[in-house]
Amino acid sequence: MAVVVKKAECIGCGACVGTCPFGAIEMREDKAFITEACTACGACIDVCPVGAIVRETEEKNVAMDKAEYKGVWVYVEQVGGQARNVAHELLGQGRLLADALGQELAGVIIGEQVAGLAKEVFANGADK
């Protein structure tokens, strides 16, 4: 997203120049010009009396089908084969969310020799 000046609408009042905290606006040929120093903070947008300064927005096209994503996953942090206490709380909340959504709850455990911990995750409500 960039901040730009609509040259045809700019009246050259200079109100934006002093407002920019980064000194990124200059007057060129009686029109506001935004330099590379602009951080797109938008401070200049509200002060322009004619609305000549705008924030360009990019149209985002998401090329994924959210229906393909299913289930609720809870990452079970473990140290030395022992689950952190917060994992039990998260599994409980995950169970509530999964039930409300009509989805399965998965407990995700990363590590070696965690079979015993997997039993504990199932006991705390995970479906898989």
XYZ file of C-alpha atoms in Angstrom:
128
model
C 0.000 0.000 0.000
C 1.420 3.310 -1.054
C 0.401 6.868 -0.351
C -0.003 8.832 -3.585
C -1.028 12.292 -4.709
C -3.732 12.629 -7.345
C -2.052 15.404 -9.327
C -5.269 16.545 -11.006
C -6.886 17.162 -7.614
C -3.930 18.694 -5.746
C -4.365 22.451 -5.271
C -0.784 22.982 -4.074
C -1.751 24.360 -0.652
C 1.256 22.694 1.041
C -0.693 21.624 4.127
C 0.695 18.115 3.788
C 4.349 19.174 3.676
C 4.579 20.255 7.316
C 2.455 17.357 8.503
C 4.750 14.602 7.253
C 6.894 13.446 10.200
C 9.496 12.046 7.802
C 9.887 15.060 5.506
C 8.798 12.878 2.598
C 6.587 15.461 0.846
C 7.945 18.226 -1.370
C 6.254 20.795 -3.559
C 7.167 20.367 -7.223
C 5.545 22.444 -9.955
C 2.953 23.681 -7.416
C 1.835 20.147 -6.584
C 2.629 17.854 -3.657
C 5.157 15.161 -4.477
C 5.781 12.157 -2.235
C 9.430 11.063 -2.140
C 11.022 7.697 -1.417
C 11.314 8.681 2.257
C 7.572 8.022 2.646
C 6.758 5.272 5.143
C 3.050 5.245 4.220
C 2.110 6.363 7.740
C -0.821 8.311 6.296
C -0.389 11.458 8.393
C -0.790 13.570 5.256
C -4.046 11.968 4.143
C -6.264 13.571 6.783
C -4.832 17.072 6.380
C -5.357 17.369 2.622
C -8.339 19.727 2.287
C -9.360 18.374 -1.131
C -8.658 14.663 -0.628
C -5.895 14.590 -3.226
C -3.677 12.354 -1.092
C -4.885 8.777 -0.871
C -3.655 5.365 0.156
C -3.623 2.954 -2.753
C -4.853 -0.471 -1.820
C -3.896 -3.680 -3.493
C -6.660 -6.044 -4.392
C -5.873 -9.421 -2.935
C -7.031 -12.525 -4.688
C -6.875 -15.554 -2.488
C -6.500 -18.669 -4.577
C -7.331 -21.183 -1.901
C -10.479 -22.898 -0.878
C -10.872 -22.538 2.881
C -13.285 -25.475 2.849
C -10.248 -27.718 2.284
C -8.960 -26.869 5.759
C -10.487 -28.973 8.487
C -9.926 -29.704 12.120
C -8.449 -27.929 15.101
C -4.792 -28.519 15.889
C -3.116 -27.929 19.226
C 0.679 -27.913 19.371
C 1.774 -29.772 22.496
C 5.075 -28.335 23.609
C 7.160 -30.914 25.412
C 10.497 -31.000 27.137
C 12.099 -34.329 27.900
C 8.910 -36.189 27.073
C 6.816 -34.141 29.502
C 4.066 -31.868 28.187
C 4.124 -28.267 29.335
C 1.173 -27.427 31.605
C -0.258 -24.990 29.074
C -0.687 -27.882 26.615
C -3.394 -29.389 28.815
C -5.240 -26.079 28.964
C -4.959 -25.627 25.203
C -6.263 -29.124 24.573
C -9.285 -28.345 26.733
C -10.018 -25.152 24.843
C -9.277 -26.874 21.544
C -11.842 -29.550 22.427
C -14.493 -26.868 23.022
C -13.672 -25.171 19.727
C -13.570 -28.422 17.753
C -16.941 -29.471 19.182
C -18.474 -26.077 18.361
C -17.190 -26.360 14.779
C -18.057 -30.016 14.398
C -14.404 -30.846 13.705
C -11.768 -33.230 14.999
C -9.158 -32.153 17.526
C -5.553 -33.088 16.739
C -2.732 -32.917 19.247
C 0.545 -32.201 17.466
C 3.617 -33.514 19.273
C 7.106 -33.071 17.872
C 9.998 -35.092 19.225
C 11.450 -38.528 19.745
C 9.990 -41.222 21.952
C 6.734 -39.390 22.656
C 4.391 -42.402 22.560
C 3.647 -42.037 26.274
C 2.869 -38.392 25.765
C 0.534 -39.268 22.885
C -1.576 -41.352 25.299
C -1.783 -38.330 27.582
C -2.892 -36.107 24.687
C -5.689 -38.544 23.822
C -6.715 -38.637 27.469
C -7.024 -34.837 27.352
C -9.528 -34.920 24.510
C -7.604 -35.198 21.235
C -9.177 -37.297 18.489
C -5.904 -37.837 16.710
